[in-house]
C-alpha cells in the first residue's frame, strides 16, 4: 500500500471513529418512556416495538438476563427510588411487584382495561394490573420417563426413584423464589420446609435459571446427565416442545383435595415519580389491553389471558386448577423463605 | 510474520543508548489521561453512591470460588503459554508457507468476543452439540466426566483464548534469537539441548506470557458465565445484579484486582530492558528448513485450528439453521448493531488517542514507574472496571452526573479505559522497535524534532497504532460486563442482546447474534491483514 492510500485510510478510520463518538454520546430527542422488562425478551420486544410504531413514543427498554432474573431489575428500581429513571415496570410475576408497592414505589394508576378483569386479580389501590398468567409445572423427559412413572404431585419428587434426577432453579431468585414463598404461605412454613428438605435429601440439582432446568431435562442421558424431571415455568417447557425437544409438562397437584398448581400473573405498574408519566400511562394502557394479552397467548406458549375478551391459547389449552394463594401472605413469607433457602440451598 | 519483520537491529545503539521516540513534553498529557481513566477506580471504595443492598440476602465472600478461580487461571495460563510457545516456534522459526495468514487466523480466539467464542465451543463440544451428534453416547460419557462445575471446559476455553497472546509475546523473544547465536546452536546442539537453549533464551517472554494470561484469565467473566462455571467473577457479578450490593461487590472484587495487578506489574518488571528487534530485514538470516517435516508442522497447526476454531464455527453456523433465520435475527438486532458500532468506534478512537500519548511517553521515559503506570491497567478485570465506573458516576456528589446515564458517554469512557492499555502497549513496542540510528541519521541530516516525528517515527508507528485501534474496537464490540452495567436504557449493545437471548433462547437467534458479532470483529482484523500483510502485534 502506498503512502497516499494509507493516509486516506487513516483519515477514513478517524472520521468513522469521530462519527461514532458523536453518535454514541448524543442525547435522546422526542417523547420517550423507559420500561424495565422482566418478561422474556423474545415475547416483549415485538409488543414494545409495535407500541413505539403506533404511538410515536420512543421506548427505551431494559431487559433482565436470565442470570439476573427479576430480582436484578427490582433491586435496581429500589436503588433508583430517590431519582427514578424508570417509568414502567413490566414484571413476569407478581410478588416482586407487590414488594415495590409495599415500599411505596408504585404510583396508583388503573387503566380503563382493568375494569374487565376479575375482581380477585385487581389491586384495590390500583398500583398494579395483572397481564395474563403462567404456571409452575413439572417438566419431564419424554424419552426416559414413561407415562405410568409420571409424578402427580410436588411431593412425588421426594421419592427414592427420583433421587439425583430432579433439577430446579436457584430458589433465591425469579419465579422459583415466588414458588417457595407461596408454598410457605399455603402449606405453612414447617410443612414447606419439610418438603424442601426432602427434595434436598433426594439430591435435587440446583441450576441458574428455569430455562436451564428445561435444557437439562431435554438433554438428559443416563450416562452423562440423568436429570429427567425439573420444576420450571410453563413457557419454558412449551417453547422446548415447539422446538422439537423431548419434553412434556405436568400440572402438579391437580387431584381432588390436592394443593393445586401455582398460577402466577405477570404484572405492570407505574413507578412513583416517573420522569415521563404521560407516556407511561399510555404504555400501561397498551400493555393491559386485550390485544396484548391475545398476542402473548398466541406467541408465548403457556400464557393464559385473564381478560375474558382476549383470545385464548391457540391449541385450546386451559389454565390448570390453581393453588389458592393469599398474595399479601406470600409477600410476607418472601423474606423468611428466602432466608431459609439461602441457608439450606447451595447452587 | 513476513520477511520484513525479521530482525537485524536491536533497540540499543552500540554505545548502549535506548531507542526513544522524542516524546518529551508528553508527561502532563500522559498523567492527565491516566488520571481520567483510572480515577473512577476510586469509585470502588468511595462511600455513598447507589448502595441499596438486600443486606439480609447478600452472601459472604465465596472463598471457595476465589480458590477455584485462582486454580483455573493458573492452569489456563500454563496451558496458554505452552500452546502459544509451540505456535510461536512454528510460525517464527520455521519456513511454513503463509505464515501471516496462519497468524491472523490463530489470533482470532483472542480477538473474537469471549461470549461468542465460549458459545461456539458449547455448540460444538457441549451437551447436544456437534460432537455429540457425530459421536453419540461415547462423547456424552466423555463430556460427563468434566460436567461437575464445568471447570475443565472453562479452563480449556480460557487457554484457547489467551494462547494467541502468549504466541505473540514468545514470538518477540524468538525473533531476538537471530542475534543470540541461534543458527550456531541449531547446528551444534542436540535436539533436546536446542529446546533447553531456546526455552532459556525466551524465558522472560514466557514468564511475561504466563503472567499476562493469568491476569486476564483470573478476571474473565463472559466465559464462565456462558459455560455456567461458578468462578469468583460470576459471584461478584451476581452480587451486583441480583443483590445490588455494589459496596459488597467492590469489597469482594479487591482480592481479584490486587492479584491481577500484581501479575501485570510483574510482567512489566520481567519485560523491562528486554531487547526489541527492529523491522529491518536481516541479510544474514538463514531460515530453518524442515524439509518433509514441514508437512507435520502444517498438519498439527491445521488440526489445532480445526479443533479450536473451524469446528466450533461450523457448529455455530449449523445452529443458525438457515439464512432466513440469520437475516431475521440480525434484522431484529439492527438498533443494537448500530449502537454497538457507534460505541465501539467512539471507544476505539478515545483509546487510540490516549494509547498513542501513553505509549510514546512510556517508551520515551523507559522508567519502571512509567512502565507500571502504562502497562498494569491491562490487568484490571473488565467486570471490576465496569463496577468502578458504575459506582463513580452513579452518585449525586460532588456534582450530579446522573444525566450522563441517559447517554452512552460513560460506557464509551469505560470501554476506552479497557482498550487504552492495549494501544499503549502496541505503540510502546513500536517505538522500541525503531532503530536509534535512524533518528540519529535524521538529526545529522538537520531535521528538527517535529520533522523527525513526521518523516521517521510517525510512518513507522502507523501499523502499531492501527493494530492497537483494531484491538480497542474489537474489545469494545465484544464487551459484555461494562455494557451490561453501564448502557443507558434502550441503548443496549449486541453483546448484551446475545447474553439475554443466551438464556431465553431460541438457539438460532443466539447463534445468529454470535455469528454477527464474529463477523463484525473478524472484518477489521482481516482488513488489517490484507492492507499490511502482517499479523496484529497487539502485545
mmCIF file with all atom_site columns, C-alpha atoms in Angstrom, chain A residues 1 3 6 9-10 13-14 16-28 32 34-36 38-43 45 49 52 58-83 85 96 99 103 143-144 170 172-173 177 205 207-209 211-212 215-216 219-225 236 239 243 245 335 338-339 342 347, chain B residues 4 50-52 54-60 127-128 132 137 140-141 143-144 147 150 225 228 230 234 237-238 240-244 331-336 338-339 341-343 345-350 352-353 356 393-396 400-402 405-409 412 454 459 462-463 465 484-485 487-493 496-505 507 527 531-532:
data_model
loop_
_atom_site.group_PDB
_atom_site.id
_atom_site.type_symbol
_atom_site.label_atom_id
_atom_site.label_alt_id
_atom_site.label_comp_id
_atom_site.label_asym_id
_atom_site.label_entity_id
_atom_site.label_seq_id
_atom_site.pdbx_PDB_ins_code
_atom_site.Cartn_x
_atom_site.Cartn_y
_atom_site.Cartn_z
_atom_site.occupancy
_atom_site.B_iso_or_equiv
_atom_site.pdbx_formal_charge
_atom_site.auth_seq_id
_atom_site.auth_comp_id
_atom_site.auth_asym_id
_atom_site.auth_atom_id
_atom_site.pdbx_PDB_model_num
ATOM 1   C CA . UNK A 1 1   ? 0.000   0.000   0.000  1.00 0.00 ? 1   UNK A CA 1
ATOM 2   C CA . UNK A 1 3   ? 1.680   6.354   1.413  1.00 0.00 ? 3   UNK A CA 1
ATOM 3   C CA . UNK A 1 6   ? -2.519  4.690   3.720  1.00 0.00 ? 6   UNK A CA 1
ATOM 4   C CA . UNK A 1 9   ? -7.436  5.055   5.041  1.00 0.00 ? 9   UNK A CA 1
ATOM 5   C CA . UNK A 1 10  ? -6.189  6.553   8.265  1.00 0.00 ? 10  UNK A CA 1
ATOM 6   C CA . UNK A 1 13  ? -10.856 5.468   10.109 1.00 0.00 ? 13  UNK A CA 1
ATOM 7   C CA . UNK A 1 14  ? -10.558 8.631   12.204 1.00 0.00 ? 14  UNK A CA 1
ATOM 8   C CA . UNK A 1 16  ? -15.666 6.944   11.287 1.00 0.00 ? 16  UNK A CA 1
ATOM 9   C CA . UNK A 1 17  ? -14.475 6.894   14.854 1.00 0.00 ? 17  UNK A CA 1
ATOM 10  C CA . UNK A 1 18  ? -15.313 10.571  15.360 1.00 0.00 ? 18  UNK A CA 1
ATOM 11  C CA . UNK A 1 19  ? -18.796 9.933   13.932 1.00 0.00 ? 19  UNK A CA 1
ATOM 12  C CA . UNK A 1 20  ? -19.140 7.086   16.423 1.00 0.00 ? 20  UNK A CA 1
ATOM 13  C CA . UNK A 1 21  ? -18.052 9.333   19.265 1.00 0.00 ? 21  UNK A CA 1
ATOM 14  C CA . UNK A 1 22  ? -20.609 11.994  18.344 1.00 0.00 ? 22  UNK A CA 1
ATOM 15  C CA . UNK A 1 23  ? -23.356 9.461   17.665 1.00 0.00 ? 23  UNK A CA 1
ATOM 16  C CA . UNK A 1 24  ? -22.649 7.391   20.748 1.00 0.00 ? 24  UNK A CA 1
ATOM 17  C CA . UNK A 1 25  ? -22.877 10.287  23.155 1.00 0.00 ? 25  UNK A CA 1
ATOM 18  C CA . UNK A 1 26  ? -25.827 12.188  21.711 1.00 0.00 ? 26  UNK A CA 1
ATOM 19  C CA . UNK A 1 27  ? -28.834 12.782  23.958 1.00 0.00 ? 27  UNK A CA 1
ATOM 20  C CA . UNK A 1 28  ? -32.292 11.478  23.023 1.00 0.00 ? 28  UNK A CA 1
ATOM 21  C CA . UNK A 1 32  ? -39.972 8.557   25.332 1.00 0.00 ? 32  UNK A CA 1
ATOM 22  C CA . UNK A 1 34  ? -38.294 3.936   29.992 1.00 0.00 ? 34  UNK A CA 1
ATOM 23  C CA . UNK A 1 35  ? -39.562 0.455   30.797 1.00 0.00 ? 35  UNK A CA 1
ATOM 24  C CA . UNK A 1 36  ? -37.862 -2.260  32.841 1.00 0.00 ? 36  UNK A CA 1
ATOM 25  C CA . UNK A 1 38  ? -38.741 -8.924  33.237 1.00 0.00 ? 38  UNK A CA 1
ATOM 26  C CA . UNK A 1 39  ? -40.955 -10.672 30.679 1.00 0.00 ? 39  UNK A CA 1
ATOM 27  C CA . UNK A 1 40  ? -38.968 -12.791 28.211 1.00 0.00 ? 40  UNK A CA 1
ATOM 28  C CA . UNK A 1 41  ? -37.326 -10.511 25.696 1.00 0.00 ? 41  UNK A CA 1
ATOM 29  C CA . UNK A 1 42  ? -38.415 -12.569 22.713 1.00 0.00 ? 42  UNK A CA 1
ATOM 30  C CA . UNK A 1 43  ? -42.067 -12.027 23.654 1.00 0.00 ? 43  UNK A CA 1
ATOM 31  C CA . UNK A 1 45  ? -39.741 -6.878  22.281 1.00 0.00 ? 45  UNK A CA 1
ATOM 32  C CA . UNK A 1 49  ? -41.873 -2.133  19.044 1.00 0.00 ? 49  UNK A CA 1
ATOM 33  C CA . UNK A 1 52  ? -43.487 2.505   19.521 1.00 0.00 ? 52  UNK A CA 1
ATOM 34  C CA . UNK A 1 58  ? -39.730 6.013   21.783 1.00 0.00 ? 58  UNK A CA 1
ATOM 35  C CA . UNK A 1 59  ? -39.488 3.033   24.108 1.00 0.00 ? 59  UNK A CA 1
ATOM 36  C CA . UNK A 1 60  ? -36.208 2.620   25.976 1.00 0.00 ? 60  UNK A CA 1
ATOM 37  C CA . UNK A 1 61  ? -36.327 -0.847  27.476 1.00 0.00 ? 61  UNK A CA 1
ATOM 38  C CA . UNK A 1 62  ? -34.014 -2.534  29.962 1.00 0.00 ? 62  UNK A CA 1
ATOM 39  C CA . UNK A 1 63  ? -34.399 -6.308  29.853 1.00 0.00 ? 63  UNK A CA 1
ATOM 40  C CA . UNK A 1 64  ? -33.212 -8.682  32.502 1.00 0.00 ? 64  UNK A CA 1
ATOM 41  C CA . UNK A 1 65  ? -30.891 -11.508 31.624 1.00 0.00 ? 65  UNK A CA 1
ATOM 42  C CA . UNK A 1 66  ? -31.955 -14.907 32.926 1.00 0.00 ? 66  UNK A CA 1
ATOM 43  C CA . UNK A 1 67  ? -28.841 -14.879 35.097 1.00 0.00 ? 67  UNK A CA 1
ATOM 44  C CA . UNK A 1 68  ? -30.032 -11.706 36.823 1.00 0.00 ? 68  UNK A CA 1
ATOM 45  C CA . UNK A 1 69  ? -33.755 -12.563 36.812 1.00 0.00 ? 69  UNK A CA 1
ATOM 46  C CA . UNK A 1 70  ? -36.456 -10.235 38.067 1.00 0.00 ? 70  UNK A CA 1
ATOM 47  C CA . UNK A 1 71  ? -34.585 -9.572  41.283 1.00 0.00 ? 71  UNK A CA 1
ATOM 48  C CA . UNK A 1 72  ? -31.924 -7.603  39.427 1.00 0.00 ? 72  UNK A CA 1
ATOM 49  C CA . UNK A 1 73  ? -34.479 -5.183  37.981 1.00 0.00 ? 73  UNK A CA 1
ATOM 50  C CA . UNK A 1 74  ? -36.332 -4.845  41.278 1.00 0.00 ? 74  UNK A CA 1
ATOM 51  C CA . UNK A 1 75  ? -33.154 -4.064  43.190 1.00 0.00 ? 75  UNK A CA 1
ATOM 52  C CA . UNK A 1 76  ? -32.279 -1.549  40.503 1.00 0.00 ? 76  UNK A CA 1
ATOM 53  C CA . UNK A 1 77  ? -35.668 0.107   40.956 1.00 0.00 ? 77  UNK A CA 1
ATOM 54  C CA . UNK A 1 78  ? -35.130 0.168   44.701 1.00 0.00 ? 78  UNK A CA 1
ATOM 55  C CA . UNK A 1 79  ? -31.745 1.773   44.282 1.00 0.00 ? 79  UNK A CA 1
ATOM 56  C CA . UNK A 1 80  ? -33.165 4.436   41.975 1.00 0.00 ? 80  UNK A CA 1
ATOM 57  C CA . UNK A 1 81  ? -36.060 5.299   44.272 1.00 0.00 ? 81  UNK A CA 1
ATOM 58  C CA . UNK A 1 82  ? -34.590 8.726   45.133 1.00 0.00 ? 82  UNK A CA 1
ATOM 59  C CA . UNK A 1 83  ? -34.092 9.646   41.470 1.00 0.00 ? 83  UNK A CA 1
ATOM 60  C CA . UNK A 1 85  ? -35.136 6.695   35.809 1.00 0.00 ? 85  UNK A CA 1
ATOM 61  C CA . UNK A 1 96  ? -41.801 -8.541  43.469 1.00 0.00 ? 96  UNK A CA 1
ATOM 62  C CA . UNK A 1 99  ? -42.778 -5.708  47.163 1.00 0.00 ? 99  UNK A CA 1
ATOM 63  C CA . UNK A 1 103 ? -42.313 0.109   49.671 1.00 0.00 ? 103 UNK A CA 1
ATOM 64  C CA . UNK A 1 143 ? -37.695 -40.433 26.183 1.00 0.00 ? 143 UNK A CA 1
ATOM 65  C CA . UNK A 1 144 ? -36.768 -41.601 29.656 1.00 0.00 ? 144 UNK A CA 1
ATOM 66  C CA . UNK A 1 170 ? -31.935 -21.267 42.482 1.00 0.00 ? 170 UNK A CA 1
ATOM 67  C CA . UNK A 1 172 ? -33.250 -17.164 45.784 1.00 0.00 ? 172 UNK A CA 1
ATOM 68  C CA . UNK A 1 173 ? -34.489 -15.642 42.548 1.00 0.00 ? 173 UNK A CA 1
ATOM 69  C CA . UNK A 1 177 ? -38.449 -17.733 44.782 1.00 0.00 ? 177 UNK A CA 1
ATOM 70  C CA . UNK A 1 205 ? -29.869 -30.319 41.399 1.00 0.00 ? 205 UNK A CA 1
ATOM 71  C CA . UNK A 1 207 ? -29.117 -24.593 38.481 1.00 0.00 ? 207 UNK A CA 1
ATOM 72  C CA . UNK A 1 208 ? -29.023 -20.964 37.386 1.00 0.00 ? 208 UNK A CA 1
ATOM 73  C CA . UNK A 1 209 ? -32.452 -20.494 35.811 1.00 0.00 ? 209 UNK A CA 1
ATOM 74  C CA . UNK A 1 211 ? -34.665 -22.286 31.074 1.00 0.00 ? 211 UNK A CA 1
ATOM 75  C CA . UNK A 1 212 ? -31.588 -24.248 32.158 1.00 0.00 ? 212 UNK A CA 1
ATOM 76  C CA . UNK A 1 215 ? -32.474 -27.661 28.912 1.00 0.00 ? 215 UNK A CA 1
ATOM 77  C CA . UNK A 1 216 ? -31.004 -30.150 31.382 1.00 0.00 ? 216 UNK A CA 1
ATOM 78  C CA . UNK A 1 219 ? -30.653 -33.151 27.103 1.00 0.00 ? 219 UNK A CA 1
ATOM 79  C CA . UNK A 1 220 ? -30.798 -35.828 29.786 1.00 0.00 ? 220 UNK A CA 1
ATOM 80  C CA . UNK A 1 221 ? -28.871 -39.021 29.235 1.00 0.00 ? 221 UNK A CA 1
ATOM 81  C CA . UNK A 1 222 ? -28.309 -41.959 31.593 1.00 0.00 ? 222 UNK A CA 1
ATOM 82  C CA . UNK A 1 223 ? -24.519 -41.950 31.054 1.00 0.00 ? 223 UNK A CA 1
ATOM 83  C CA . UNK A 1 224 ? -23.812 -38.251 31.352 1.00 0.00 ? 224 UNK A CA 1
ATOM 84  C CA . UNK A 1 225 ? -26.602 -36.228 32.935 1.00 0.00 ? 225 UNK A CA 1
ATOM 85  C CA . UNK A 1 236 ? -40.062 -22.818 29.115 1.00 0.00 ? 236 UNK A CA 1
ATOM 86  C CA . UNK A 1 239 ? -41.147 -23.444 23.983 1.00 0.00 ? 239 UNK A CA 1
ATOM 87  C CA . UNK A 1 243 ? -38.567 -26.559 19.211 1.00 0.00 ? 243 UNK A CA 1
ATOM 88  C CA . UNK A 1 245 ? -37.199 -31.173 22.262 1.00 0.00 ? 245 UNK A CA 1
ATOM 89  C CA . UNK A 1 335 ? -38.092 -12.809 53.201 1.00 0.00 ? 335 UNK A CA 1
ATOM 90  C CA . UNK A 1 338 ? -35.518 -16.623 51.052 1.00 0.00 ? 338 UNK A CA 1
ATOM 91  C CA . UNK A 1 339 ? -33.514 -16.646 54.265 1.00 0.00 ? 339 UNK A CA 1
ATOM 92  C CA . UNK A 1 342 ? -30.174 -19.192 51.424 1.00 0.00 ? 342 UNK A CA 1
ATOM 93  C CA . UNK A 1 347 ? -26.227 -23.908 43.913 1.00 0.00 ? 347 UNK A CA 1
ATOM 94  C CA . UNK B 2 4   ? 10.221  -7.707  6.681  1.00 0.00 ? 4   UNK B CA 1
ATOM 95  C CA . UNK B 2 50  ? -26.090 3.648   44.694 1.00 0.00 ? 50  UNK B CA 1
ATOM 96  C CA . UNK B 2 51  ? -25.736 1.170   47.517 1.00 0.00 ? 51  UNK B CA 1
ATOM 97  C CA . UNK B 2 52  ? -29.044 -0.451  48.155 1.00 0.00 ? 52  UNK B CA 1
ATOM 98  C CA . UNK B 2 54  ? -30.720 -6.530  50.064 1.00 0.00 ? 54  UNK B CA 1
ATOM 99  C CA . UNK B 2 55  ? -28.453 -6.879  53.071 1.00 0.00 ? 55  UNK B CA 1
ATOM 100 C CA . UNK B 2 56  ? -30.120 -9.894  54.592 1.00 0.00 ? 56  UNK B CA 1
ATOM 101 C CA . UNK B 2 57  ? -29.649 -11.872 51.358 1.00 0.00 ? 57  UNK B CA 1
ATOM 102 C CA . UNK B 2 58  ? -26.222 -10.715 50.193 1.00 0.00 ? 58  UNK B CA 1
ATOM 103 C CA . UNK B 2 59  ? -23.946 -13.711 50.709 1.00 0.00 ? 59  UNK B CA 1
ATOM 104 C CA . UNK B 2 60  ? -20.483 -13.654 52.334 1.00 0.00 ? 60  UNK B CA 1
ATOM 105 C CA . UNK B 2 127 ? -24.342 -31.302 25.623 1.00 0.00 ? 127 UNK B CA 1
ATOM 106 C CA . UNK B 2 128 ? -26.390 -31.802 22.453 1.00 0.00 ? 128 UNK B CA 1
ATOM 107 C CA . UNK B 2 132 ? -22.381 -35.405 20.478 1.00 0.00 ? 132 UNK B CA 1
ATOM 108 C CA . UNK B 2 137 ? -23.015 -41.816 23.600 1.00 0.00 ? 137 UNK B CA 1
ATOM 109 C CA . UNK B 2 140 ? -21.609 -37.848 26.049 1.00 0.00 ? 140 UNK B CA 1
ATOM 110 C CA . UNK B 2 141 ? -19.864 -40.093 28.542 1.00 0.00 ? 141 UNK B CA 1
ATOM 111 C CA . UNK B 2 143 ? -18.173 -34.904 28.400 1.00 0.00 ? 143 UNK B CA 1
ATOM 112 C CA . UNK B 2 144 ? -19.909 -36.150 31.529 1.00 0.00 ? 144 UNK B CA 1
ATOM 113 C CA . UNK B 2 147 ? -19.508 -31.903 33.887 1.00 0.00 ? 147 UNK B CA 1
ATOM 114 C CA . UNK B 2 150 ? -17.540 -27.111 34.069 1.00 0.00 ? 150 UNK B CA 1
ATOM 115 C CA . UNK B 2 225 ? -20.921 -17.130 32.660 1.00 0.00 ? 225 UNK B CA 1
ATOM 116 C CA . UNK B 2 228 ? -22.097 -21.957 33.818 1.00 0.00 ? 228 UNK B CA 1
ATOM 117 C CA . UNK B 2 230 ? -19.215 -20.773 39.340 1.00 0.00 ? 230 UNK B CA 1
ATOM 118 C CA . UNK B 2 234 ? -19.515 -14.641 38.384 1.00 0.00 ? 234 UNK B CA 1
ATOM 119 C CA . UNK B 2 237 ? -21.427 -10.056 39.064 1.00 0.00 ? 237 UNK B CA 1
ATOM 120 C CA . UNK B 2 238 ? -24.335 -11.776 40.802 1.00 0.00 ? 238 UNK B CA 1
ATOM 121 C CA . UNK B 2 240 ? -24.077 -6.561  41.655 1.00 0.00 ? 240 UNK B CA 1
ATOM 122 C CA . UNK B 2 241 ? -27.121 -7.559  39.617 1.00 0.00 ? 241 UNK B CA 1
ATOM 123 C CA . UNK B 2 242 ? -29.036 -9.813  41.986 1.00 0.00 ? 242 UNK B CA 1
ATOM 124 C CA . UNK B 2 243 ? -28.396 -8.059  45.285 1.00 0.00 ? 243 UNK B CA 1
ATOM 125 C CA . UNK B 2 244 ? -27.418 -4.599  44.029 1.00 0.00 ? 244 UNK B CA 1
ATOM 126 C CA . UNK B 2 331 ? -32.821 -7.509  11.372 1.00 0.00 ? 331 UNK B CA 1
ATOM 127 C CA . UNK B 2 332 ? -34.309 -7.512  14.871 1.00 0.00 ? 332 UNK B CA 1
ATOM 128 C CA . UNK B 2 333 ? -30.918 -6.550  16.259 1.00 0.00 ? 333 UNK B CA 1
ATOM 129 C CA . UNK B 2 334 ? -30.400 -3.611  13.870 1.00 0.00 ? 334 UNK B CA 1
ATOM 130 C CA . UNK B 2 335 ? -30.626 -0.982  16.603 1.00 0.00 ? 335 UNK B CA 1
ATOM 131 C CA . UNK B 2 336 ? -28.193 -2.809  18.877 1.00 0.00 ? 336 UNK B CA 1
ATOM 132 C CA . UNK B 2 338 ? -25.845 0.449   15.266 1.00 0.00 ? 338 UNK B CA 1
ATOM 133 C CA . UNK B 2 339 ? -25.369 1.199   18.975 1.00 0.00 ? 339 UNK B CA 1
ATOM 134 C CA . UNK B 2 341 ? -20.720 0.198   16.143 1.00 0.00 ? 341 UNK B CA 1
ATOM 135 C CA . UNK B 2 342 ? -21.149 3.755   17.402 1.00 0.00 ? 342 UNK B CA 1
ATOM 136 C CA . UNK B 2 343 ? -19.988 2.912   20.897 1.00 0.00 ? 343 UNK B CA 1
ATOM 137 C CA . UNK B 2 345 ? -15.860 3.304   17.196 1.00 0.00 ? 345 UNK B CA 1
ATOM 138 C CA . UNK B 2 346 ? -16.024 6.061   19.777 1.00 0.00 ? 346 UNK B CA 1
ATOM 139 C CA . UNK B 2 347 ? -14.306 3.955   22.421 1.00 0.00 ? 347 UNK B CA 1
ATOM 140 C CA . UNK B 2 348 ? -11.686 2.867   19.871 1.00 0.00 ? 348 UNK B CA 1
ATOM 141 C CA . UNK B 2 349 ? -10.955 6.482   18.957 1.00 0.00 ? 349 UNK B CA 1
ATOM 142 C CA . UNK B 2 350 ? -10.582 7.585   22.579 1.00 0.00 ? 350 UNK B CA 1
ATOM 143 C CA . UNK B 2 352 ? -6.324  5.163   20.391 1.00 0.00 ? 352 UNK B CA 1
ATOM 144 C CA . UNK B 2 353 ? -5.650  8.814   21.241 1.00 0.00 ? 353 UNK B CA 1
ATOM 145 C CA . UNK B 2 356 ? -0.637  6.945   21.474 1.00 0.00 ? 356 UNK B CA 1
ATOM 146 C CA . UNK B 2 393 ? -20.792 8.049   38.094 1.00 0.00 ? 393 UNK B CA 1
ATOM 147 C CA . UNK B 2 394 ? -23.942 6.896   39.869 1.00 0.00 ? 394 UNK B CA 1
ATOM 148 C CA . UNK B 2 395 ? -23.763 9.366   42.752 1.00 0.00 ? 395 UNK B CA 1
ATOM 149 C CA . UNK B 2 396 ? -25.000 12.866  43.422 1.00 0.00 ? 396 UNK B CA 1
ATOM 150 C CA . UNK B 2 400 ? -24.766 15.079  39.902 1.00 0.00 ? 400 UNK B CA 1
ATOM 151 C CA . UNK B 2 401 ? -23.658 13.131  36.840 1.00 0.00 ? 401 UNK B CA 1
ATOM 152 C CA . UNK B 2 402 ? -26.880 11.146  36.559 1.00 0.00 ? 402 UNK B CA 1
ATOM 153 C CA . UNK B 2 405 ? -26.546 7.859   32.430 1.00 0.00 ? 405 UNK B CA 1
ATOM 154 C CA . UNK B 2 406 ? -29.045 8.616   29.669 1.00 0.00 ? 406 UNK B CA 1
ATOM 155 C CA . UNK B 2 407 ? -26.300 8.779   27.047 1.00 0.00 ? 407 UNK B CA 1
ATOM 156 C CA . UNK B 2 408 ? -23.558 6.359   26.058 1.00 0.00 ? 408 UNK B CA 1
ATOM 157 C CA . UNK B 2 409 ? -20.819 8.677   27.327 1.00 0.00 ? 409 UNK B CA 1
ATOM 158 C CA . UNK B 2 412 ? -17.676 4.840   25.876 1.00 0.00 ? 412 UNK B CA 1
ATOM 159 C CA . UNK B 2 454 ? 6.793   13.381  10.736 1.00 0.00 ? 454 UNK B CA 1
ATOM 160 C CA . UNK B 2 459 ? 5.234   6.337   9.459  1.00 0.00 ? 459 UNK B CA 1
ATOM 161 C CA . UNK B 2 462 ? 1.219   3.680   11.777 1.00 0.00 ? 462 UNK B CA 1
ATOM 162 C CA . UNK B 2 463 ? 0.853   -0.090  11.791 1.00 0.00 ? 463 UNK B CA 1
ATOM 163 C CA . UNK B 2 465 ? -1.377  2.383   16.091 1.00 0.00 ? 465 UNK B CA 1
ATOM 164 C CA . UNK B 2 484 ? -24.493 -4.661  30.786 1.00 0.00 ? 484 UNK B CA 1
ATOM 165 C CA . UNK B 2 485 ? -23.742 -2.440  33.769 1.00 0.00 ? 485 UNK B CA 1
ATOM 166 C CA . UNK B 2 487 ? -25.540 1.088   28.931 1.00 0.00 ? 487 UNK B CA 1
ATOM 167 C CA . UNK B 2 488 ? -28.385 3.597   29.039 1.00 0.00 ? 488 UNK B CA 1
ATOM 168 C CA . UNK B 2 489 ? -31.949 2.226   28.827 1.00 0.00 ? 489 UNK B CA 1
ATOM 169 C CA . UNK B 2 490 ? -32.751 1.492   25.204 1.00 0.00 ? 490 UNK B CA 1
ATOM 170 C CA . UNK B 2 491 ? -29.098 1.723   24.150 1.00 0.00 ? 491 UNK B CA 1
ATOM 171 C CA . UNK B 2 492 ? -28.052 -1.874  24.641 1.00 0.00 ? 492 UNK B CA 1
ATOM 172 C CA . UNK B 2 493 ? -25.299 -3.465  22.588 1.00 0.00 ? 493 UNK B CA 1
ATOM 173 C CA . UNK B 2 496 ? -25.922 -7.609  25.891 1.00 0.00 ? 496 UNK B CA 1
ATOM 174 C CA . UNK B 2 497 ? -28.621 -8.811  23.483 1.00 0.00 ? 497 UNK B CA 1
ATOM 175 C CA . UNK B 2 498 ? -26.655 -12.015 22.955 1.00 0.00 ? 498 UNK B CA 1
ATOM 176 C CA . UNK B 2 499 ? -26.327 -12.639 26.687 1.00 0.00 ? 499 UNK B CA 1
ATOM 177 C CA . UNK B 2 500 ? -30.062 -12.026 27.204 1.00 0.00 ? 500 UNK B CA 1
ATOM 178 C CA . UNK B 2 501 ? -31.034 -14.426 24.427 1.00 0.00 ? 501 UNK B CA 1
ATOM 179 C CA . UNK B 2 502 ? -28.459 -16.955 25.539 1.00 0.00 ? 502 UNK B CA 1
ATOM 180 C CA . UNK B 2 503 ? -30.703 -17.952 28.417 1.00 0.00 ? 503 UNK B CA 1
ATOM 181 C CA . UNK B 2 504 ? -34.088 -17.303 26.865 1.00 0.00 ? 504 UNK B CA 1
ATOM 182 C CA . UNK B 2 505 ? -33.320 -18.939 23.519 1.00 0.00 ? 505 UNK B CA 1
ATOM 183 C CA . UNK B 2 507 ? -30.904 -21.168 19.853 1.00 0.00 ? 507 UNK B CA 1
ATOM 184 C CA . UNK B 2 527 ? -8.750  -5.884  6.611  1.00 0.00 ? 527 UNK B CA 1
ATOM 185 C CA . UNK B 2 531 ? -3.606  -3.951  3.922  1.00 0.00 ? 531 UNK B CA 1
ATOM 186 C CA . UNK B 2 532 ? -0.389  -4.658  5.780  1.00 0.00 ? 532 UNK B CA 1
#
